[in-house]
Amino acid sequence: MEMKDLISKKKINGFAEYADKHDIFNIFHDMLQKLLTKQPMDPIEYMIEHLQQPQVPSIILHGITTSNTKVVGSILARKLNCEHIVVSELIKEAIEMKTSLGVQAESYYNDRRMVPDNIVISLIFKKIQDQSVVNRGWILQGYPKTREQALLMKRKGIIADSFILLDISEETVNKYISDMKYDTKTSTAYHEKYNPPPNNIRLDNLIDIPVEFLIRIKNKIEFYNRNLPNIANCFKSIYRSYYYPDGIYGKEEDVANAIYNNLGQRPIIDNPFCLKIAIAGLPGSGKTLLSEFIAKRYGVVHVSVENVILEEISTNSELGFILKSFVNHYNKAPKDIVLDLIVRRLKKEDCEQNGWILDGYPTTQEEIDGLNKFEIYPNRLIYLDVPKETCISRLVDRRIDTKTGYRHNIQNLPPEIEKMVGNAQQQQSLSKLRQQEHDKKSYVLERMEEMADLKEILIKNYKYKSRITNEGIMQNIEVDGIGEGVNPDCPSSSMNRAYDIIKGTLMRPVPYKISNY
């Protein structure tokens, strides 16, 4: 008999909920890691001191050679006010200062050979032990390059909280290199658009990239591609990838901002959890579609105002008969009745056992107070951050195909539907695309006005998690685009991106609001 057979699922969920709320698993994971690598003489005293210290970033930024990843690292370090450690520059600095490690590295560096790992790791370790780096945190670039180096770093106690890969194709880098010019006097390569030479150097005085330079770059790319999977596997719990098929040249600031805004995500930890999710946003932000995805993926119960009203109607009760008049306008149903239906549904055994996702509720202070009264508290709130104009277009321009039941947006029709609409029997074809009653413009604008203060109300009650209070459960997910999917099983690309972000989020504790770094 296992321990889980002696404790009810409800009780286990209660333990998991407490641990999730107070970040217990993350605290212990981080603490154990630090104890094993630092091996302090007094572990208890060390843990007390560690918990009292502010957390600072420790990031490994990884990318293919000549991709301008270094520029992104520099911008990101400036935003975070932390140290940007570029390994090649660290080695060069040690050689110039003639430190003991620099002297050991010099012959390797001058011969363009790989400096031994023990020297490089000692340089990195010494750097991050500097008090100013300890206080501010660091971004490491140019290391590790192999699985062995990654493992050596961990054994030395160089522990990162984020491993960030800028995923850029080899073809994009090769195209960039082919457009570069070479200065033989300084042995420096320049790119006319993205990395121009200084004003005192004329481009027409430069030559095409020498063959030996191209061979060296090619070898670096092959080495990078060969080792990347094994390196990523060493950091899988803190690994995050950003895919830029066209490269980041000229977009370094935007790329740094994208990374910066997601740094509050924390490592994946295998711990028990019971998902009690509220998903919120303006009408048309994609709440229902994403709720259905999440319910299917994680086995939680999808609960919404629409669902509970339809369930009550299906029972043929007296209350269900009253609710029939609100089928096309669920938000106009009596608030006290809706609250009672929501509470009853969330307290059923399937929700208690499997968790739930509450779609589009609560939206007002009264509804939040009502849930609190019955001790119903979500343990995370996902706010779909979509511009009001986009939401209006999604709803007002949305049509249902009366033949298939699929949804379409007339501003972004798939080719086969557009062809149907534009044929000789246009009027007859258009009649197949029907607008639902609750998507009429006047009603949509009325709903938008009613929910104008939604985000502020949610922030006030559920808060963003900060590194100081560690209390909030709210996070923003941006969902752009106006198109509907061709059918319910193939949603728009913007919804797929949002779902991918949410999937990654639900595997981790609620992220910190990055502005609190």
Short mmCIF file of C-alpha atoms in Angstrom, two decimals:
data_model
loop_
_atom_site.label_atom_id
_atom_site.label_comp_id
_atom_site.label_asym_id
_atom_site.label_seq_id
_atom_site.Cartn_x
_atom_site.Cartn_y
_atom_site.Cartn_z
CA MET A 1 0.00 0.00 0.00
CA GLU A 2 1.28 3.45 -0.95
CA MET A 3 0.98 6.64 1.08
CA LYS A 4 -1.46 8.07 -1.49
CA ASP A 5 -3.87 5.22 -0.67
CA LEU A 6 -4.02 6.39 2.96
CA ILE A 7 -4.67 10.06 2.20
CA SER A 8 -7.66 11.30 0.22
CA LYS A 9 -7.18 13.01 -3.13
CA LYS A 10 -8.84 16.11 -1.67
CA LYS A 11 -6.29 16.21 1.18
CA ILE A 12 -3.37 15.78 -1.23
CA ASN A 13 -4.75 18.61 -3.35
CA GLY A 14 -4.89 20.73 -0.21
CA PHE A 15 -1.19 20.06 0.47
CA ALA A 16 -0.34 20.85 -3.15
CA GLU A 17 -2.40 24.04 -3.08
CA TYR A 18 -0.59 25.29 0.05
CA ALA A 19 2.82 24.42 -1.44
CA ASP A 20 1.94 26.13 -4.72
CA LYS A 21 0.63 29.27 -3.00
CA HIS A 22 3.73 29.67 -0.82
CA ASP A 23 6.25 28.46 -3.42
CA ILE A 24 7.43 25.67 -1.10
CA PHE A 25 8.77 23.33 -3.79
CA ASN A 26 10.75 26.07 -5.52
CA ILE A 27 12.26 27.22 -2.22
CA PHE A 28 13.38 23.71 -1.30
CA HIS A 29 14.66 22.96 -4.81
CA ASP A 30 16.75 26.13 -4.82
CA MET A 31 17.93 25.63 -1.24
CA LEU A 32 19.03 22.01 -1.76
CA GLN A 33 20.89 22.98 -4.92
CA LYS A 34 22.72 25.77 -3.11
CA LEU A 35 23.59 23.58 -0.11
CA LEU A 36 25.06 20.83 -2.27
CA THR A 37 27.17 23.19 -4.38
CA LYS A 38 28.27 25.63 -1.65
CA GLN A 39 28.61 23.01 1.12
CA PRO A 40 28.62 25.58 3.97
CA MET A 41 30.04 24.68 7.38
CA ASP A 42 26.75 25.64 9.07
CA PRO A 43 23.86 24.65 6.71
CA ILE A 44 21.13 26.03 9.00
CA GLU A 45 22.76 29.45 9.31
CA TYR A 46 23.42 29.48 5.56
CA MET A 47 19.75 28.73 4.76
CA ILE A 48 18.55 31.53 7.04
CA GLU A 49 20.94 34.03 5.42
CA HIS A 50 20.06 32.83 1.93
CA LEU A 51 16.32 33.30 2.47
CA GLN A 52 16.92 36.87 3.63
CA GLN A 53 18.90 37.86 0.54
CA PRO A 54 17.16 39.40 -2.51
CA GLN A 55 17.11 37.13 -5.56
CA VAL A 56 19.11 38.35 -8.56
CA PRO A 57 19.21 37.00 -12.14
CA SER A 58 21.65 34.26 -13.15
CA ILE A 59 21.22 33.61 -16.87
CA ILE A 60 23.01 31.61 -19.55
CA LEU A 61 22.35 33.13 -22.98
CA HIS A 62 23.11 30.75 -25.83
CA GLY A 63 23.11 31.22 -29.60
CA ILE A 64 24.83 30.28 -32.81
CA THR A 65 28.03 32.12 -33.76
CA THR A 66 27.80 35.47 -35.62
CA SER A 67 24.09 35.81 -34.81
CA ASN A 68 24.36 39.03 -32.75
CA THR A 69 23.35 37.19 -29.57
CA LYS A 70 26.06 39.16 -27.77
CA VAL A 71 24.26 42.43 -28.54
CA VAL A 72 21.05 41.02 -27.05
CA GLY A 73 22.99 39.98 -23.94
CA SER A 74 24.37 43.48 -23.54
CA ILE A 75 20.92 45.09 -23.82
CA LEU A 76 19.40 42.57 -21.43
CA ALA A 77 22.17 43.10 -18.86
CA ARG A 78 21.54 46.84 -19.01
CA LYS A 79 17.81 46.33 -18.44
CA LEU A 80 18.44 44.05 -15.47
CA ASN A 81 21.38 46.11 -14.16
CA CYS A 82 23.44 42.93 -13.92
CA GLU A 83 26.90 41.84 -15.12
CA HIS A 84 27.28 40.72 -18.72
CA ILE A 85 30.00 38.05 -18.74
CA VAL A 86 31.33 37.25 -22.22
CA VAL A 87 33.78 34.38 -21.86
CA SER A 88 36.09 35.42 -24.72
CA GLU A 89 36.39 38.91 -23.20
CA LEU A 90 36.90 37.44 -19.74
CA ILE A 91 39.84 35.36 -21.01
CA LYS A 92 41.30 38.30 -22.91
CA GLU A 93 41.06 40.54 -19.83
CA ALA A 94 42.83 37.93 -17.66
CA ILE A 95 45.65 37.66 -20.23
CA GLU A 96 46.08 41.44 -20.44
CA MET A 97 46.18 41.74 -16.64
CA LYS A 98 48.65 38.84 -16.49
CA THR A 99 46.77 37.05 -13.72
CA SER A 100 47.81 33.48 -12.92
CA LEU A 101 44.83 32.14 -14.87
CA GLY A 102 45.54 34.57 -17.70
CA VAL A 103 49.13 33.37 -18.00
CA GLN A 104 47.88 29.75 -18.20
CA ALA A 105 45.37 30.67 -20.90
CA GLU A 106 47.60 32.90 -23.06
CA SER A 107 49.28 30.32 -25.30
CA TYR A 108 45.98 28.59 -26.06
CA TYR A 109 44.25 31.89 -26.81
CA ASN A 110 47.00 33.20 -29.11
CA ASP A 111 47.05 29.93 -31.09
CA ARG A 112 43.24 30.03 -31.47
CA ARG A 113 42.95 26.80 -29.52
CA MET A 114 40.24 26.06 -26.97
CA VAL A 115 41.33 27.21 -23.51
CA PRO A 116 41.14 24.23 -21.07
CA ASP A 117 37.86 23.95 -19.22
CA ASN A 118 39.40 24.11 -15.76
CA ILE A 119 40.88 27.55 -16.56
CA VAL A 120 37.68 28.94 -18.09
CA ILE A 121 35.44 27.67 -15.30
CA SER A 122 37.81 29.07 -12.67
CA LEU A 123 37.66 32.46 -14.41
CA ILE A 124 33.85 32.38 -14.49
CA PHE A 125 33.59 31.23 -10.89
CA LYS A 126 35.94 33.96 -9.70
CA LYS A 127 33.96 36.56 -11.61
CA ILE A 128 30.57 35.61 -10.20
CA GLN A 129 32.05 35.54 -6.67
CA ASP A 130 32.92 39.23 -6.97
CA GLN A 131 30.68 41.06 -4.50
CA SER A 132 29.26 43.48 -7.09
CA VAL A 133 28.22 40.52 -9.27
CA VAL A 134 26.79 38.67 -6.26
CA ASN A 135 24.65 41.72 -5.48
CA ARG A 136 23.46 42.38 -9.04
CA GLY A 137 23.42 38.98 -10.77
CA TRP A 138 24.86 37.96 -14.15
CA ILE A 139 24.31 36.92 -17.76
CA LEU A 140 26.86 34.41 -19.05
CA GLN A 141 27.61 34.22 -22.77
CA GLY A 142 29.89 31.94 -24.78
CA TYR A 143 29.86 29.07 -22.30
CA PRO A 144 29.18 26.17 -21.94
CA LYS A 145 29.85 24.85 -25.43
CA THR A 146 29.65 21.14 -24.60
CA ARG A 147 27.76 18.84 -22.25
CA GLU A 148 30.94 18.17 -20.30
CA GLN A 149 31.45 21.90 -19.72
CA ALA A 150 27.83 22.23 -18.54
CA LEU A 151 28.31 19.44 -16.01
CA LEU A 152 31.62 20.91 -14.81
CA MET A 153 29.91 24.26 -14.23
CA LYS A 154 27.28 22.62 -12.05
CA ARG A 155 29.90 20.72 -10.05
CA LYS A 156 31.77 23.97 -9.47
CA GLY A 157 28.58 25.61 -8.19
CA ILE A 158 27.90 27.90 -11.16
CA ILE A 159 24.11 27.57 -11.13
CA ALA A 160 21.83 29.53 -13.45
CA ASP A 161 18.10 30.12 -12.97
CA SER A 162 17.49 30.53 -16.74
CA PHE A 163 19.02 28.98 -19.85
CA ILE A 164 17.89 31.00 -22.87
CA LEU A 165 18.46 29.84 -26.44
CA LEU A 166 18.09 32.19 -29.39
CA ASP A 167 17.14 29.68 -32.07
CA ILE A 168 18.44 31.04 -35.38
CA SER A 169 18.93 28.93 -38.48
CA GLU A 170 22.34 28.18 -39.96
CA GLU A 171 21.09 29.43 -43.35
CA THR A 172 20.29 32.86 -41.90
CA VAL A 173 23.76 33.16 -40.36
CA ASN A 174 25.44 32.06 -43.60
CA LYS A 175 23.50 34.69 -45.55
CA TYR A 176 24.63 37.35 -43.08
CA ILE A 177 28.26 36.23 -43.35
CA SER A 178 28.15 36.27 -47.16
CA ASP A 179 27.24 39.96 -47.07
CA MET A 180 30.16 40.88 -44.78
CA LYS A 181 33.43 42.60 -45.70
CA TYR A 182 36.85 42.11 -44.10
CA ASP A 183 39.47 44.59 -42.90
CA THR A 184 42.90 42.97 -43.35
CA LYS A 185 44.64 45.58 -41.16
CA THR A 186 42.58 44.84 -38.05
CA SER A 187 41.38 41.30 -38.94
CA THR A 188 37.83 42.49 -38.33
CA ALA A 189 34.67 41.63 -40.28
CA TYR A 190 31.90 44.21 -40.85
CA HIS A 191 28.37 44.20 -42.24
CA GLU A 192 27.27 47.31 -44.13
CA LYS A 193 23.74 47.36 -42.68
CA TYR A 194 23.91 45.73 -39.23
CA ASN A 195 27.53 46.12 -38.16
CA PRO A 196 29.08 48.95 -40.22
CA PRO A 197 32.76 49.88 -39.87
CA PRO A 198 33.81 53.10 -38.10
CA ASN A 199 33.69 56.35 -40.06
CA ASN A 200 37.44 56.29 -40.74
CA ILE A 201 37.15 53.02 -42.68
CA ARG A 202 35.65 52.95 -46.19
CA LEU A 203 33.70 49.88 -47.23
CA ASP A 204 35.20 49.92 -50.73
CA ASN A 205 38.65 49.50 -49.14
CA LEU A 206 37.57 46.24 -47.56
CA ILE A 207 37.77 42.80 -49.15
CA ASP A 208 35.47 39.80 -49.34
CA ILE A 209 35.58 37.44 -46.38
CA PRO A 210 38.77 35.30 -46.62
CA VAL A 211 38.36 31.57 -47.08
CA GLU A 212 40.13 30.75 -43.82
CA PHE A 213 37.66 33.00 -41.95
CA LEU A 214 34.71 31.21 -43.59
CA ILE A 215 36.18 27.81 -42.73
CA ARG A 216 36.64 28.87 -39.10
CA ILE A 217 33.00 30.03 -38.90
CA LYS A 218 31.79 26.85 -40.59
CA ASN A 219 33.67 24.72 -38.05
CA LYS A 220 32.17 26.72 -35.17
CA ILE A 221 28.65 26.24 -36.57
CA GLU A 222 29.16 22.48 -36.97
CA PHE A 223 30.52 22.27 -33.41
CA TYR A 224 27.55 24.30 -32.13
CA ASN A 225 24.95 22.15 -33.91
CA ARG A 226 26.59 18.93 -32.76
CA ASN A 227 26.62 19.92 -29.08
CA LEU A 228 23.39 21.91 -28.72
CA PRO A 229 21.00 18.99 -27.97
CA ASN A 230 23.22 17.65 -25.17
CA ILE A 231 23.72 21.11 -23.64
CA ALA A 232 19.98 21.82 -23.71
CA ASN A 233 19.31 18.49 -22.01
CA CYS A 234 21.57 19.53 -19.10
CA PHE A 235 19.36 22.59 -18.49
CA LYS A 236 15.93 21.19 -19.40
CA SER A 237 14.19 22.44 -16.23
CA ILE A 238 15.26 26.06 -16.87
CA TYR A 239 15.45 25.91 -20.68
CA ARG A 240 13.55 28.45 -22.81
CA SER A 241 13.88 28.83 -26.57
CA TYR A 242 13.05 31.86 -28.74
CA TYR A 243 12.72 31.02 -32.42
CA TYR A 244 13.78 33.66 -34.98
CA PRO A 245 13.91 32.01 -38.42
CA ASP A 246 14.91 35.29 -40.10
CA GLY A 247 17.56 36.15 -37.51
CA ILE A 248 17.71 38.97 -34.97
CA TYR A 249 19.85 41.39 -36.97
CA GLY A 250 18.44 44.88 -36.42
CA LYS A 251 15.87 43.53 -33.95
CA GLU A 252 18.13 43.07 -30.94
CA GLU A 253 16.21 45.51 -28.73
CA ASP A 254 12.89 43.78 -29.44
CA VAL A 255 14.43 40.36 -28.76
CA ALA A 256 15.88 41.57 -25.45
CA ASN A 257 12.46 42.94 -24.48
CA ALA A 258 10.78 39.62 -25.28
CA ILE A 259 13.26 37.77 -23.07
CA TYR A 260 13.03 40.39 -20.33
CA ASN A 261 9.24 40.15 -20.17
CA ASN A 262 9.38 36.38 -19.66
CA LEU A 263 12.18 36.16 -17.10
CA GLY A 264 9.68 35.80 -14.27
CA GLN A 265 9.11 32.20 -15.41
CA ARG A 266 10.71 29.75 -13.00
CA PRO A 267 12.05 26.21 -13.35
CA ILE A 268 9.83 23.23 -14.02
CA ILE A 269 9.68 21.09 -10.88
CA ASP A 270 7.96 17.70 -10.69
CA ASN A 271 5.57 18.34 -7.82
CA PRO A 272 1.92 17.54 -7.10
CA PHE A 273 -0.48 20.28 -8.04
CA CYS A 274 -4.20 20.86 -8.38
CA LEU A 275 -5.02 23.39 -11.07
CA LYS A 276 -7.68 25.90 -10.09
CA ILE A 277 -7.42 28.38 -12.91
CA ALA A 278 -9.40 31.50 -13.66
CA ILE A 279 -8.97 32.72 -17.24
CA ALA A 280 -10.01 36.31 -17.88
CA GLY A 281 -9.99 38.95 -20.56
CA LEU A 282 -12.25 41.18 -22.60
CA PRO A 283 -15.03 39.55 -24.65
CA GLY A 284 -13.40 38.08 -27.76
CA SER A 285 -9.97 37.61 -26.18
CA GLY A 286 -10.06 33.83 -26.69
CA LYS A 287 -10.97 32.66 -23.19
CA THR A 288 -13.34 29.86 -24.16
CA LEU A 289 -11.19 28.35 -26.89
CA LEU A 290 -8.09 28.34 -24.69
CA SER A 291 -10.11 27.00 -21.74
CA GLU A 292 -11.23 24.06 -23.89
CA PHE A 293 -7.62 23.39 -24.90
CA ILE A 294 -6.43 23.45 -21.28
CA ALA A 295 -9.31 21.28 -20.03
CA LYS A 296 -8.53 18.68 -22.69
CA ARG A 297 -4.77 18.76 -22.09
CA TYR A 298 -4.78 18.67 -18.27
CA GLY A 299 -8.03 16.87 -17.50
CA VAL A 300 -9.50 19.75 -15.50
CA VAL A 301 -13.20 20.66 -15.64
CA HIS A 302 -14.19 23.56 -17.89
CA VAL A 303 -16.67 25.78 -16.01
CA SER A 304 -18.27 28.92 -17.44
CA VAL A 305 -21.43 30.98 -17.01
CA GLU A 306 -22.70 29.58 -20.31
CA ASN A 307 -21.99 25.99 -19.30
CA VAL A 308 -23.69 26.17 -15.90
CA ILE A 309 -26.77 27.87 -17.36
CA LEU A 310 -27.08 25.27 -20.13
CA GLU A 311 -26.59 22.45 -17.59
CA GLU A 312 -29.38 23.86 -15.44
CA ILE A 313 -31.69 24.25 -18.45
CA SER A 314 -31.02 20.61 -19.41
CA THR A 315 -32.44 19.44 -16.05
CA ASN A 316 -35.88 20.89 -16.97
CA SER A 317 -36.04 22.50 -13.55
CA GLU A 318 -38.10 25.58 -12.75
CA LEU A 319 -34.90 27.60 -12.52
CA GLY A 320 -33.77 26.21 -15.87
CA PHE A 321 -37.05 27.39 -17.42
CA ILE A 322 -36.36 30.93 -16.13
CA LEU A 323 -32.81 30.86 -17.49
CA LYS A 324 -33.92 29.95 -21.04
CA SER A 325 -34.55 33.63 -21.78
CA PHE A 326 -30.84 34.38 -21.23
CA VAL A 327 -29.43 31.81 -23.67
CA ASN A 328 -28.24 34.48 -26.12
CA HIS A 329 -27.17 36.94 -23.41
CA TYR A 330 -25.59 34.98 -20.57
CA ASN A 331 -24.09 38.05 -18.94
CA LYS A 332 -27.58 39.44 -18.33
CA ALA A 333 -28.68 36.48 -16.20
CA PRO A 334 -29.37 37.34 -12.51
CA LYS A 335 -26.01 37.64 -10.72
CA ASP A 336 -27.08 35.82 -7.56
CA ILE A 337 -28.37 32.84 -9.56
CA VAL A 338 -25.19 32.67 -11.65
CA LEU A 339 -23.01 32.79 -8.53
CA ASP A 340 -25.01 29.97 -6.94
CA LEU A 341 -24.68 27.84 -10.09
CA ILE A 342 -20.92 28.48 -10.36
CA VAL A 343 -20.33 27.64 -6.68
CA ARG A 344 -22.38 24.46 -6.86
CA ARG A 345 -20.49 23.34 -9.97
CA LEU A 346 -17.04 24.03 -8.50
CA LYS A 347 -17.92 22.11 -5.34
CA LYS A 348 -18.88 18.95 -7.23
CA GLU A 349 -16.62 15.93 -6.83
CA ASP A 350 -15.09 16.06 -10.35
CA CYS A 351 -13.91 19.65 -9.79
CA GLU A 352 -12.65 18.86 -6.28
CA GLN A 353 -10.74 15.82 -7.53
CA ASN A 354 -9.44 16.96 -10.92
CA GLY A 355 -9.24 20.75 -10.64
CA TRP A 356 -11.01 23.29 -12.80
CA ILE A 357 -10.66 26.20 -15.20
CA LEU A 358 -13.17 29.00 -14.65
CA ASP A 359 -13.81 30.70 -17.98
CA GLY A 360 -14.60 34.43 -17.91
CA TYR A 361 -15.63 34.58 -14.27
CA PRO A 362 -15.39 36.59 -12.03
CA THR A 363 -15.57 39.97 -13.78
CA THR A 364 -16.74 42.32 -11.01
CA GLN A 365 -15.88 43.03 -7.39
CA GLU A 366 -19.27 41.61 -6.34
CA GLU A 367 -18.56 38.32 -8.12
CA ILE A 368 -15.08 38.09 -6.55
CA ASP A 369 -16.57 38.76 -3.10
CA GLY A 370 -19.18 36.08 -3.77
CA LEU A 371 -16.53 33.44 -4.56
CA ASN A 372 -14.51 34.49 -1.51
CA LYS A 373 -17.61 34.13 0.68
CA PHE A 374 -17.85 30.47 -0.34
CA GLU A 375 -14.07 30.00 0.05
CA ILE A 376 -13.46 29.43 -3.65
CA TYR A 377 -10.07 30.74 -4.62
CA PRO A 378 -8.24 30.14 -7.92
CA ASN A 379 -4.52 29.37 -7.52
CA ARG A 380 -3.66 31.13 -10.76
CA LEU A 381 -5.32 33.72 -12.95
CA ILE A 382 -4.42 34.02 -16.63
CA TYR A 383 -5.33 37.37 -18.15
CA LEU A 384 -5.50 37.37 -21.96
CA ASP A 385 -4.12 40.77 -22.88
CA VAL A 386 -5.73 41.72 -26.21
CA PRO A 387 -6.37 45.27 -27.53
CA LYS A 388 -10.02 46.30 -27.32
CA GLU A 389 -10.18 46.98 -31.08
CA THR A 390 -8.94 43.46 -31.87
CA CYS A 391 -11.57 41.92 -29.58
CA ILE A 392 -14.34 43.95 -31.22
CA SER A 393 -13.21 42.83 -34.69
CA ARG A 394 -13.05 39.20 -33.59
CA LEU A 395 -16.66 39.31 -32.40
CA VAL A 396 -18.41 41.69 -34.79
CA ASP A 397 -16.78 40.12 -37.87
CA ARG A 398 -17.22 36.54 -36.64
CA ARG A 399 -19.58 34.28 -38.54
CA ILE A 400 -20.79 30.71 -38.11
CA ASP A 401 -21.00 28.47 -41.19
CA THR A 402 -24.53 27.09 -40.90
CA LYS A 403 -23.55 23.99 -42.87
CA THR A 404 -20.41 22.93 -40.97
CA GLY A 405 -20.70 24.82 -37.68
CA TYR A 406 -17.16 26.18 -38.13
CA ARG A 407 -16.33 29.75 -37.16
CA HIS A 408 -14.78 32.28 -39.54
CA ASN A 409 -13.81 35.94 -39.43
CA ILE A 410 -14.85 37.83 -42.57
CA GLN A 411 -11.67 39.93 -42.34
CA ASN A 412 -9.54 36.79 -42.61
CA LEU A 413 -11.48 34.13 -44.52
CA PRO A 414 -9.71 30.93 -45.58
CA PRO A 415 -9.34 30.65 -49.41
CA GLU A 416 -12.09 28.07 -49.88
CA ILE A 417 -14.65 30.20 -47.98
CA GLU A 418 -13.55 33.41 -49.69
CA LYS A 419 -14.05 31.73 -53.06
CA MET A 420 -17.51 30.59 -51.99
CA VAL A 421 -18.48 34.12 -50.92
CA GLY A 422 -17.24 35.67 -54.16
CA ASN A 423 -18.98 33.38 -56.64
CA ALA A 424 -22.01 34.12 -58.83
CA GLN A 425 -24.51 33.14 -56.12
CA GLN A 426 -22.96 35.56 -53.64
CA GLN A 427 -26.14 36.31 -51.72
CA GLN A 428 -26.98 32.64 -51.36
CA SER A 429 -23.42 31.85 -50.24
CA LEU A 430 -23.32 34.66 -47.71
CA SER A 431 -26.42 33.31 -46.05
CA LYS A 432 -24.40 30.25 -45.03
CA LEU A 433 -22.23 32.48 -42.82
CA ARG A 434 -24.50 33.58 -39.98
CA GLN A 435 -23.80 36.17 -37.30
CA GLN A 436 -24.76 35.10 -33.79
CA GLU A 437 -27.04 37.31 -31.76
CA HIS A 438 -24.40 38.06 -29.12
CA ASP A 439 -21.90 39.14 -31.81
CA LYS A 440 -24.03 42.09 -32.97
CA LYS A 441 -22.05 45.33 -32.77
CA SER A 442 -24.35 47.17 -30.34
CA TYR A 443 -24.28 44.29 -27.87
CA VAL A 444 -20.49 43.82 -28.19
CA LEU A 445 -19.84 47.52 -27.51
CA GLU A 446 -22.15 47.38 -24.50
CA ARG A 447 -20.19 44.41 -23.08
CA MET A 448 -16.88 46.19 -23.67
CA GLU A 449 -18.14 49.21 -21.76
CA GLU A 450 -19.30 47.04 -18.85
CA MET A 451 -15.86 45.42 -18.60
CA ALA A 452 -13.73 48.54 -19.10
CA ASP A 453 -12.26 48.22 -15.57
CA LEU A 454 -11.84 44.44 -15.61
CA LYS A 455 -8.04 44.31 -15.53
CA GLU A 456 -7.75 46.85 -12.71
CA ILE A 457 -10.29 44.94 -10.61
CA LEU A 458 -8.44 41.66 -11.12
CA ILE A 459 -5.04 43.20 -10.29
CA LYS A 460 -6.44 44.72 -7.12
CA ASN A 461 -7.82 41.39 -5.89
CA TYR A 462 -5.46 38.76 -7.29
CA LYS A 463 -2.23 40.74 -7.76
CA TYR A 464 0.94 39.93 -9.67
CA LYS A 465 3.50 37.81 -7.83
CA SER A 466 6.51 39.85 -6.70
CA ARG A 467 9.84 38.78 -5.27
CA ILE A 468 8.97 40.68 -2.10
CA THR A 469 5.45 39.50 -1.19
CA ASN A 470 5.28 36.22 -3.21
CA GLU A 471 1.46 36.42 -2.99
CA GLY A 472 0.03 37.16 -6.45
CA ILE A 473 -1.48 34.60 -8.83
CA MET A 474 -2.02 36.75 -11.93
CA GLN A 475 -0.10 36.78 -15.19
CA ASN A 476 -0.63 38.33 -18.63
CA ILE A 477 -0.60 36.41 -21.93
CA GLU A 478 -0.67 38.43 -25.15
CA VAL A 479 -2.92 37.02 -27.88
CA ASP A 480 -2.79 38.87 -31.19
CA GLY A 481 -4.49 38.31 -34.57
CA ILE A 482 -8.17 38.31 -35.58
CA GLY A 483 -8.58 35.11 -37.60
CA GLU A 484 -10.69 32.16 -36.58
CA GLY A 485 -9.59 28.63 -37.37
CA VAL A 486 -10.95 26.77 -40.37
CA ASN A 487 -12.50 24.38 -37.83
CA PRO A 488 -12.51 24.01 -34.03
CA ASP A 489 -9.64 21.52 -34.11
CA CYS A 490 -7.35 23.86 -36.10
CA PRO A 491 -7.48 27.30 -34.45
CA SER A 492 -5.69 30.41 -35.62
CA SER A 493 -1.92 30.70 -35.29
CA SER A 494 -2.30 33.40 -32.61
CA MET A 495 -4.35 31.01 -30.44
CA ASN A 496 -1.79 28.26 -30.97
CA ARG A 497 1.00 30.61 -29.81
CA ALA A 498 -1.03 31.61 -26.75
CA TYR A 499 -1.72 27.95 -25.94
CA ASP A 500 2.00 27.11 -26.24
CA ILE A 501 2.84 29.91 -23.78
CA ILE A 502 0.13 28.81 -21.34
CA LYS A 503 1.25 25.15 -21.53
CA GLY A 504 4.78 26.23 -20.56
CA THR A 505 3.36 28.40 -17.79
CA LEU A 506 1.19 25.73 -16.19
CA MET A 507 4.19 23.42 -15.83
CA ARG A 508 5.84 26.06 -13.65
CA PRO A 509 4.92 28.07 -10.52
CA VAL A 510 3.15 31.39 -11.08
CA PRO A 511 5.81 33.71 -12.56
CA TYR A 512 7.11 36.87 -10.94
CA LYS A 513 6.21 40.23 -12.38
CA ILE A 514 9.55 41.10 -13.99
CA SER A 515 9.39 44.79 -13.03
CA ASN A 516 10.11 43.67 -9.47
CA TYR A 517 13.60 42.39 -10.31
#
